[in-house]
Amino acid sequence: MADQGGSQHGIARTSRVRTDEQKKRDLERIARYRELEDQVRARAAEGDYSPAVFQLTSRLLRLNPEYYTIWNVRRRCLISGSFSRLSAGSSCSTACSTSSRTATTAPSSTSCSSSSSATTPPAPGPPTAGKSGTTAEPTPAAADPPEATESEPSEAETRDLATLQAELVFTIPLLLESPKCYWIWSYRLWLLQQAIARLRAPLARTVWEEELGLATKMLGKDRRNFHAWGYRRHVVARLESPSLRGGSMVEAEFAYTDRMIMSDLSNFSAWHSRSRLIPRLLAERGADEAARRAFLDKELQQIREALNVGPEDQSLWYYHQFLILNLVYPNKHPAMTPGFTLQDRVAYLRREIEEIKELLEDYADIQLIYEGLFEYTLYLCQLEGKKPKASERTDLVAWLGKLKQLDPMRRGRWADLEREHDLTEGGSDV
Amino acid sequence: MELLSDTLWDVVICGTGLQQSLLALALSRSGKKILHIDPNAFYGGGEAAFSLQDAESWVTRVSMGSGGLFASPSITKHEGVVGLSSSRAYSLALAPQLIHARSALLSQLVSSRAYRQVEFLAAGPSYIFKPSQDSQQPTLVRIPSTREEVFSTTDVSSKAKRLLMKFLKFVLEYEASPQLETWQPHADAPLTGFLQQEFNMDAELQTYIVTLTLSLDGNIRTKDGLAVIRRHLSSMGVYGPGFAAIYPKWGGLSEITQISCRAGAVGGAVYMLGTGIKETEIVDNEVKVQLTSGDTVKARMLVRASESVTRQTGISKLVAVISSPLSSMFQPIVEGAPRPAVAVIAFPAGSLFTAAGTGPGCPVYLSAHSSDTGECPVGQSVLYLTTLSTPDAKAILGRALESFIQATSQGEACQVLYQLQYEQRAGPDGFEVDGPVFTLGAPSPSLSFDDSTLSPVREAWKQVMGQAAVYPEYMVFDDREVVLDDDEAYDRW
């Protein structure tokens, strides 16, 4: 039996030879599954979102967490059941929508921040008896989240918090089994939004802080999962937002990238996150020019140390290049080099080139080193507004020669570079 | 009731040391009639773990001459020192060996399902002891063995880091060309020479690398050194970030002997502790064994450990309990890593000197165990020091212990509560077969479990099973208990 190969969300498909006994068992399972599914769909179609249906969704989702319709049924059950009633007058829009959407890592939805619109605060009375009709748009028309005017959380909030936490816990075993199932993550995000909508900021915050813990754990298991990094950024952004009475978490997040890099240098996402945090970090530190220069020095030294042990690693070269771009294009990247004169920039760039040349002592055949040297030497000429000197031209030709030798598949590209910068052997130049 | 002597046993196994116990595990599903005896009153033989009281009994026995390879034991309890807990709070291991993730022992424990009964802990970083210089305190320096560790160490120059990286990359592919051609001419020469010639490494860098091999004489051959380092590198991260080896809780290899004998018993083997062999006689390719219990049994095969001692240098050991938890040694190495329970510190040749001014020509290794291993109460640690046997060995080990405490105490008073010292002499390698009598050699005393210890077990198994031996099924079993089924999800509300 040919193996179909491939995988669904990282879980490999295997073809198994089944005995008759196994086939019979599988048929029984299929029958039970279908029965369950029919029940849920039939009752939902009638508008039955009672606790019994809720329990059925638990069973069905354990068997098949990818069945997004059932997640929606579950949401409706919660809204018409366990969750306390919220009054109309929404200041939350699409953020709370339950229309099926993929768990985007950077949702464009607006945060449910307390708006200044005059809305009546929710009357936390008991939920109306009976089921809510299907006409109820499952948008928990959130008014302003309850302000902490009273010291004790209201009964409704306590109940909602318990419900939310129970639901979050429900998803955990499902996540462990299917860590890349978008619908589970989408449901979690919906629950987290509910926390903002229904709970006062400090309570909602605890829920989101736990989520950050979960994101950290996920990244601990798979440091290079860029979905997880995006999710983390989303959670951090929320925690920083006014709706959760947040402050800046830039320092903590920067320290986090430090730790991630320490455990695995080759991590595009961690270096990328780091580069994104730097402008805000320096702004918050109130760094003056001297402090910014010192910061740049430290970053350069660190990335050079990293390149010293991992010159074949592209993620490191990308970060180094980012730092170089700060030198070469200060308009686009003003954070670290304000107040640098042209001489300063040239000096820094020269030093970097010399340091990288030292790597060639022991790493004679690493392509990325030659590419780096080539690119940076051209940047140097660009900064100085001159064409390459004779010695520089010799270097460029030699490095290009090495690149042609190390990567013959890209000879077209090397040929282009050669022409573009007038580096053909024996070409005339001053 | 059937008497022992009524049965023709398929095999009588004498001793419950690691190899004999693994044999019992290997045979636990075979349906063979197995009688497994041990002259000691405890399981584990030369790999046992002791409470303080057990240790004292053991010392008495060994002093009286029935210690096999062990000799010259002594215990020093520090009088008037408060802090030593009750006897049963300790489980001092005779074989506190680390097991590298890629070790064949682990794959056998997994395939035989025996792993489920052992709790494994992360065995963490390696350190080198740097003696005090210019009135500075002695320090412990991490030995970097991954790219990230080389990156973060401040103890090594940039140039040296590049050499280290080149070497580490070389080792990972050392069996392929062109690496193979580079080292083969040096195969039987010392690794240090190879490192100097091919990688231009200075003495300090050479020391790092040789220490990674945990070589007892510091003079390991190139081909052995490369194999050991490659195993270390490829074991890195297998069971979690930041560590390459694991350690069984509750006394190291002793725990493996316990679960293996348990598996043997579940499989029907008969166990008799406190029973040894008085005499054996080979009759018609069967062996008649007279037991110290008075019974005489007949068996198709007898498996026992060798009693002989070779002239090879043995090792000298010191087990010390100290009153510090050594928290700084047992921090998780990287983000997300488990807390290590074992740390290894090497004292390279020349870094230690006794009061008399003599220094060892060979390294001392100190394996520090936190209370997470179950070997001592919380707030204390157990230190296992090993060096080759020399006339100075005892003094050198004492010096190493002192220097270690000096380097790690960080101002807190740390007392040595208890010391157990002994010599472990060298036994023969491999195994010997004389008709129905199979004699196991001594297991390798190396600090990290040596897979060569496993081959004689397999040979013994082959002989017991005879025609019925199906080699791919060696140590491959299904779980006895029914494991949680998918169906549960279908029935559960």
mmCIF file of N, CA and C in Angstrom, chain B residues 348-427:
data_model
loop_
_atom_site.group_PDB
_atom_site.id
_atom_site.type_symbol
_atom_site.label_atom_id
_atom_site.label_comp_id
_atom_site.label_asym_id
_atom_site.label_seq_id
_atom_site.Cartn_x
_atom_site.Cartn_y
_atom_site.Cartn_z
ATOM 1 N N PRO B 348 41.616 18.998 35.550
ATOM 2 C CA PRO B 348 42.588 18.442 34.614
ATOM 3 C C PRO B 348 43.909 18.149 35.318
ATOM 4 N N ALA B 349 44.679 17.249 34.725
ATOM 5 C CA ALA B 349 45.987 16.939 35.292
ATOM 6 C C ALA B 349 46.756 18.234 35.479
ATOM 7 N N GLY B 350 47.329 18.413 36.636
ATOM 8 C CA GLY B 350 48.118 19.615 36.865
ATOM 9 C C GLY B 350 47.353 20.728 37.541
ATOM 10 N N SER B 351 46.059 20.570 37.760
ATOM 11 C CA SER B 351 45.335 21.670 38.394
ATOM 12 C C SER B 351 45.223 21.484 39.901
ATOM 13 N N LEU B 352 45.720 20.349 40.378
ATOM 14 C CA LEU B 352 45.590 20.067 41.808
ATOM 15 C C LEU B 352 46.907 19.603 42.370
ATOM 16 N N PHE B 353 47.207 20.015 43.576
ATOM 17 C CA PHE B 353 48.418 19.505 44.206
ATOM 18 C C PHE B 353 48.123 19.188 45.659
ATOM 19 N N THR B 354 48.689 18.092 46.110
ATOM 20 C CA THR B 354 48.516 17.755 47.516
ATOM 21 C C THR B 354 49.419 18.643 48.347
ATOM 22 N N ALA B 355 49.261 18.528 49.658
ATOM 23 C CA ALA B 355 50.104 19.307 50.566
ATOM 24 C C ALA B 355 51.574 18.998 50.326
ATOM 25 N N ALA B 356 51.852 17.767 49.934
ATOM 26 C CA ALA B 356 53.241 17.379 49.694
ATOM 27 C C ALA B 356 53.771 17.944 48.390
ATOM 28 N N GLY B 357 52.896 18.571 47.623
ATOM 29 C CA GLY B 357 53.358 19.182 46.395
ATOM 30 C C GLY B 357 53.300 18.267 45.192
ATOM 31 N N THR B 358 52.887 17.036 45.419
ATOM 32 C CA THR B 358 52.794 16.130 44.266
ATOM 33 C C THR B 358 51.438 16.321 43.592
ATOM 34 N N GLY B 359 51.463 16.246 42.293
ATOM 35 C CA GLY B 359 50.201 16.400 41.579
ATOM 36 C C GLY B 359 49.904 15.160 40.774
ATOM 37 N N PRO B 360 48.652 14.981 40.458
ATOM 38 C CA PRO B 360 48.302 13.786 39.693
ATOM 39 C C PRO B 360 48.663 13.979 38.235
ATOM 40 N N GLY B 361 49.061 12.912 37.602
ATOM 41 C CA GLY B 361 49.296 12.989 36.169
ATOM 42 C C GLY B 361 48.013 12.752 35.414
ATOM 43 N N CYS B 362 46.945 12.505 36.149
ATOM 44 C CA CYS B 362 45.687 12.223 35.474
ATOM 45 C C CYS B 362 44.578 13.041 36.119
ATOM 46 N N PRO B 363 43.502 13.237 35.409
ATOM 47 C CA PRO B 363 42.447 14.127 35.898
ATOM 48 C C PRO B 363 41.642 13.524 37.049
ATOM 49 N N VAL B 364 40.941 14.400 37.756
ATOM 50 C CA VAL B 364 39.940 14.004 38.749
ATOM 51 C C VAL B 364 38.596 14.477 38.234
ATOM 52 N N TYR B 365 37.584 13.647 38.350
ATOM 53 C CA TYR B 365 36.242 14.069 37.943
ATOM 54 C C TYR B 365 35.331 14.078 39.153
ATOM 55 N N LEU B 366 34.549 15.106 39.238
ATOM 56 C CA LEU B 366 33.616 15.230 40.345
ATOM 57 C C LEU B 366 32.216 15.343 39.765
ATOM 58 N N SER B 367 31.356 14.406 40.159
ATOM 59 C CA SER B 367 29.984 14.445 39.682
ATOM 60 C C SER B 367 29.120 14.913 40.846
ATOM 61 N N ALA B 368 28.551 16.098 40.713
ATOM 62 C CA ALA B 368 27.751 16.667 41.798
ATOM 63 C C ALA B 368 26.285 16.340 41.568
ATOM 64 N N HIS B 369 25.648 15.784 42.597
ATOM 65 C CA HIS B 369 24.237 15.413 42.482
ATOM 66 C C HIS B 369 23.405 16.232 43.444
ATOM 67 N N SER B 370 22.348 16.835 42.937
ATOM 68 C CA SER B 370 21.462 17.575 43.825
ATOM 69 C C SER B 370 20.486 16.613 44.491
ATOM 70 N N SER B 371 19.731 17.135 45.426
ATOM 71 C CA SER B 371 18.772 16.282 46.134
ATOM 72 C C SER B 371 17.652 15.822 45.209
ATOM 73 N N ASP B 372 17.536 16.447 44.042
ATOM 74 C CA ASP B 372 16.539 15.982 43.067
ATOM 75 C C ASP B 372 16.759 14.524 42.692
ATOM 76 N N THR B 373 17.997 14.035 42.838
ATOM 77 C CA THR B 373 18.270 12.643 42.474
ATOM 78 C C THR B 373 17.702 11.674 43.499
ATOM 79 N N GLY B 374 17.216 12.217 44.637
ATOM 80 C CA GLY B 374 16.708 11.316 45.664
ATOM 81 C C GLY B 374 17.822 10.680 46.468
ATOM 82 N N GLU B 375 19.047 11.086 46.215
ATOM 83 C CA GLU B 375 20.177 10.441 46.881
ATOM 84 C C GLU B 375 20.544 11.086 48.200
ATOM 85 N N CYS B 376 19.946 12.238 48.491
ATOM 86 C CA CYS B 376 20.202 12.903 49.775
ATOM 87 C C CYS B 376 19.032 13.825 50.051
ATOM 88 N N PRO B 377 18.901 14.278 51.281
ATOM 89 C CA PRO B 377 17.776 15.168 51.575
ATOM 90 C C PRO B 377 17.975 16.558 50.968
ATOM 91 N N VAL B 378 16.867 17.296 50.891
ATOM 92 C CA VAL B 378 16.901 18.660 50.372
ATOM 93 C C VAL B 378 17.825 19.500 51.232
ATOM 94 N N GLY B 379 18.596 20.346 50.585
ATOM 95 C CA GLY B 379 19.518 21.204 51.316
ATOM 96 C C GLY B 379 20.932 20.648 51.339
ATOM 97 N N GLN B 380 21.081 19.395 50.878
ATOM 98 C CA GLN B 380 22.409 18.786 50.814
ATOM 99 C C GLN B 380 22.697 18.353 49.394
ATOM 100 N N SER B 381 23.945 17.946 49.157
ATOM 101 C CA SER B 381 24.300 17.409 47.838
ATOM 102 C C SER B 381 25.244 16.232 48.038
ATOM 103 N N VAL B 382 25.262 15.348 47.045
ATOM 104 C CA VAL B 382 26.204 14.234 47.084
ATOM 105 C C VAL B 382 27.240 14.448 45.998
ATOM 106 N N LEU B 383 28.497 14.296 46.338
ATOM 107 C CA LEU B 383 29.575 14.471 45.364
ATOM 108 C C LEU B 383 30.279 13.139 45.159
ATOM 109 N N TYR B 384 30.419 12.753 43.905
ATOM 110 C CA TYR B 384 31.116 11.510 43.592
ATOM 111 C C TYR B 384 32.416 11.861 42.889
ATOM 112 N N LEU B 385 33.544 11.591 43.543
ATOM 113 C CA LEU B 385 34.836 11.931 42.945
ATOM 114 C C LEU B 385 35.530 10.664 42.488
ATOM 115 N N THR B 386 36.122 10.750 41.309
ATOM 116 C CA THR B 386 36.774 9.583 40.714
ATOM 117 C C THR B 386 38.124 9.982 40.152
ATOM 118 N N THR B 387 39.106 9.128 40.346
ATOM 119 C CA THR B 387 40.383 9.318 39.677
ATOM 120 C C THR B 387 41.041 7.953 39.549
ATOM 121 N N LEU B 388 42.044 7.859 38.691
ATOM 122 C CA LEU B 388 42.738 6.582 38.571
ATOM 123 C C LEU B 388 43.463 6.269 39.874
ATOM 124 N N SER B 389 43.560 4.981 40.169
ATOM 125 C CA SER B 389 44.257 4.571 41.400
ATOM 126 C C SER B 389 45.742 4.845 41.302
ATOM 127 N N THR B 390 46.224 5.631 42.204
ATOM 128 C CA THR B 390 47.672 5.846 42.335
ATOM 129 C C THR B 390 47.928 5.898 43.835
ATOM 130 N N PRO B 391 49.197 5.838 44.267
ATOM 131 C CA PRO B 391 49.452 5.922 45.711
ATOM 132 C C PRO B 391 48.894 7.211 46.330
ATOM 133 N N ASP B 392 48.864 8.281 45.524
ATOM 134 C CA ASP B 392 48.393 9.571 46.030
ATOM 135 C C ASP B 392 46.898 9.764 45.934
ATOM 136 N N ALA B 393 46.219 8.791 45.313
ATOM 137 C CA ALA B 393 44.840 9.058 44.885
ATOM 138 C C ALA B 393 43.964 9.583 46.014
ATOM 139 N N LYS B 394 44.070 8.959 47.177
ATOM 140 C CA LYS B 394 43.183 9.367 48.272
ATOM 141 C C LYS B 394 43.399 10.833 48.633
ATOM 142 N N ALA B 395 44.674 11.213 48.742
ATOM 143 C CA ALA B 395 44.981 12.599 49.099
ATOM 144 C C ALA B 395 44.490 13.551 48.015
ATOM 145 N N ILE B 396 44.686 13.149 46.774
ATOM 146 C CA ILE B 396 44.262 14.001 45.658
ATOM 147 C C ILE B 396 42.756 14.189 45.672
ATOM 148 N N LEU B 397 42.030 13.137 45.934
ATOM 149 C CA LEU B 397 40.571 13.260 45.955
ATOM 150 C C LEU B 397 40.145 14.202 47.071
ATOM 151 N N GLY B 398 40.818 14.093 48.225
ATOM 152 C CA GLY B 398 40.500 14.988 49.331
ATOM 153 C C GLY B 398 40.751 16.434 48.942
ATOM 154 N N ARG B 399 41.843 16.663 48.262
ATOM 155 C CA ARG B 399 42.201 18.006 47.812
ATOM 156 C C ARG B 399 41.169 18.535 46.826
ATOM 157 N N ALA B 400 40.735 17.645 45.929
ATOM 158 C CA ALA B 400 39.746 18.057 44.933
ATOM 159 C C ALA B 400 38.461 18.480 45.633
ATOM 160 N N LEU B 401 38.084 17.703 46.646
ATOM 161 C CA LEU B 401 36.864 18.031 47.381
ATOM 162 C C LEU B 401 36.990 19.409 48.029
ATOM 163 N N GLU B 402 38.119 19.644 48.672
ATOM 164 C CA GLU B 402 38.349 20.947 49.322
ATOM 165 C C GLU B 402 38.281 22.079 48.307
ATOM 166 N N SER B 403 38.991 21.884 47.190
ATOM 167 C CA SER B 403 39.042 22.953 46.187
ATOM 168 C C SER B 403 37.664 23.220 45.607
ATOM 169 N N PHE B 404 36.911 22.169 45.431
ATOM 170 C CA PHE B 404 35.567 22.343 44.884
ATOM 171 C C PHE B 404 34.725 23.185 45.831
ATOM 172 N N ILE B 405 34.792 22.845 47.117
ATOM 173 C CA ILE B 405 33.995 23.581 48.091
ATOM 174 C C ILE B 405 34.434 25.035 48.126
ATOM 175 N N GLN B 406 35.742 25.244 48.032
ATOM 176 C CA GLN B 406 36.241 26.609 47.999
ATOM 177 C C GLN B 406 35.704 27.379 46.800
ATOM 178 N N ALA B 407 35.677 26.721 45.671
ATOM 179 C CA ALA B 407 35.265 27.399 44.440
ATOM 180 C C ALA B 407 33.769 27.658 44.385
ATOM 181 N N THR B 408 32.988 26.881 45.115
ATOM 182 C CA THR B 408 31.541 27.035 44.970
ATOM 183 C C THR B 408 30.857 27.627 46.187
ATOM 184 N N SER B 409 31.619 27.780 47.277
ATOM 185 C CA SER B 409 30.905 28.099 48.522
ATOM 186 C C SER B 409 30.305 29.493 48.514
ATOM 187 N N GLN B 410 30.897 30.400 47.767
ATOM 188 C CA GLN B 410 30.330 31.746 47.687
ATOM 189 C C GLN B 410 29.978 32.316 49.048
ATOM 190 N N GLY B 411 30.873 32.147 49.983
ATOM 191 C CA GLY B 411 30.668 32.799 51.276
ATOM 192 C C GLY B 411 29.852 31.995 52.264
ATOM 193 N N GLU B 412 28.999 31.064 51.785
ATOM 194 C CA GLU B 412 28.242 30.286 52.778
ATOM 195 C C GLU B 412 29.123 29.172 53.299
ATOM 196 N N ALA B 413 28.955 28.892 54.561
ATOM 197 C CA ALA B 413 29.734 27.792 55.117
ATOM 198 C C ALA B 413 29.181 26.492 54.584
ATOM 199 N N CYS B 414 30.068 25.638 54.113
ATOM 200 C CA CYS B 414 29.609 24.365 53.576
ATOM 201 C C CYS B 414 30.426 23.282 54.233
ATOM 202 N N GLN B 415 29.749 22.360 54.884
ATOM 203 C CA GLN B 415 30.490 21.323 55.613
ATOM 204 C C GLN B 415 30.354 19.982 54.953
ATOM 205 N N VAL B 416 31.428 19.210 55.125
ATOM 206 C CA VAL B 416 31.400 17.838 54.643
ATOM 207 C C VAL B 416 30.824 16.985 55.764
ATOM 208 N N LEU B 417 29.687 16.391 55.521
ATOM 209 C CA LEU B 417 29.007 15.656 56.582
ATOM 210 C C LEU B 417 29.425 14.196 56.649
ATOM 211 N N TYR B 418 29.879 13.673 55.507
ATOM 212 C CA TYR B 418 30.056 12.218 55.447
ATOM 213 C C TYR B 418 30.959 11.909 54.274
ATOM 214 N N GLN B 419 31.857 10.959 54.426
ATOM 215 C CA GLN B 419 32.694 10.539 53.311
ATOM 216 C C GLN B 419 32.806 9.025 53.267
ATOM 217 N N LEU B 420 32.689 8.498 52.062
ATOM 218 C CA LEU B 420 32.898 7.058 51.855
ATOM 219 C C LEU B 420 33.980 6.932 50.799
ATOM 220 N N GLN B 421 35.053 6.230 51.123
ATOM 221 C CA GLN B 421 36.124 6.056 50.137
ATOM 222 C C GLN B 421 36.329 4.584 49.855
ATOM 223 N N TYR B 422 36.721 4.298 48.616
ATOM 224 C CA TYR B 422 37.061 2.912 48.307
ATOM 225 C C TYR B 422 37.833 2.850 47.005
ATOM 226 N N GLU B 423 38.435 1.673 46.784
ATOM 227 C CA GLU B 423 39.104 1.417 45.517
ATOM 228 C C GLU B 423 38.235 0.470 44.705
ATOM 229 N N GLN B 424 38.234 0.682 43.394
ATOM 230 C CA GLN B 424 37.522 -0.234 42.513
ATOM 231 C C GLN B 424 38.538 -0.754 41.509
ATOM 232 N N ARG B 425 38.909 -2.026 41.652
ATOM 233 C CA ARG B 425 39.962 -2.571 40.801
ATOM 234 C C ARG B 425 39.397 -2.954 39.439
ATOM 235 N N ALA B 426 40.306 -3.161 38.505
ATOM 236 C CA ALA B 426 39.866 -3.454 37.137
ATOM 237 C C ALA B 426 39.616 -4.938 36.968
ATOM 238 N N GLY B 427 38.506 -5.254 36.319
ATOM 239 C CA GLY B 427 38.224 -6.647 36.004
ATOM 240 C C GLY B 427 38.439 -6.874 34.522
#
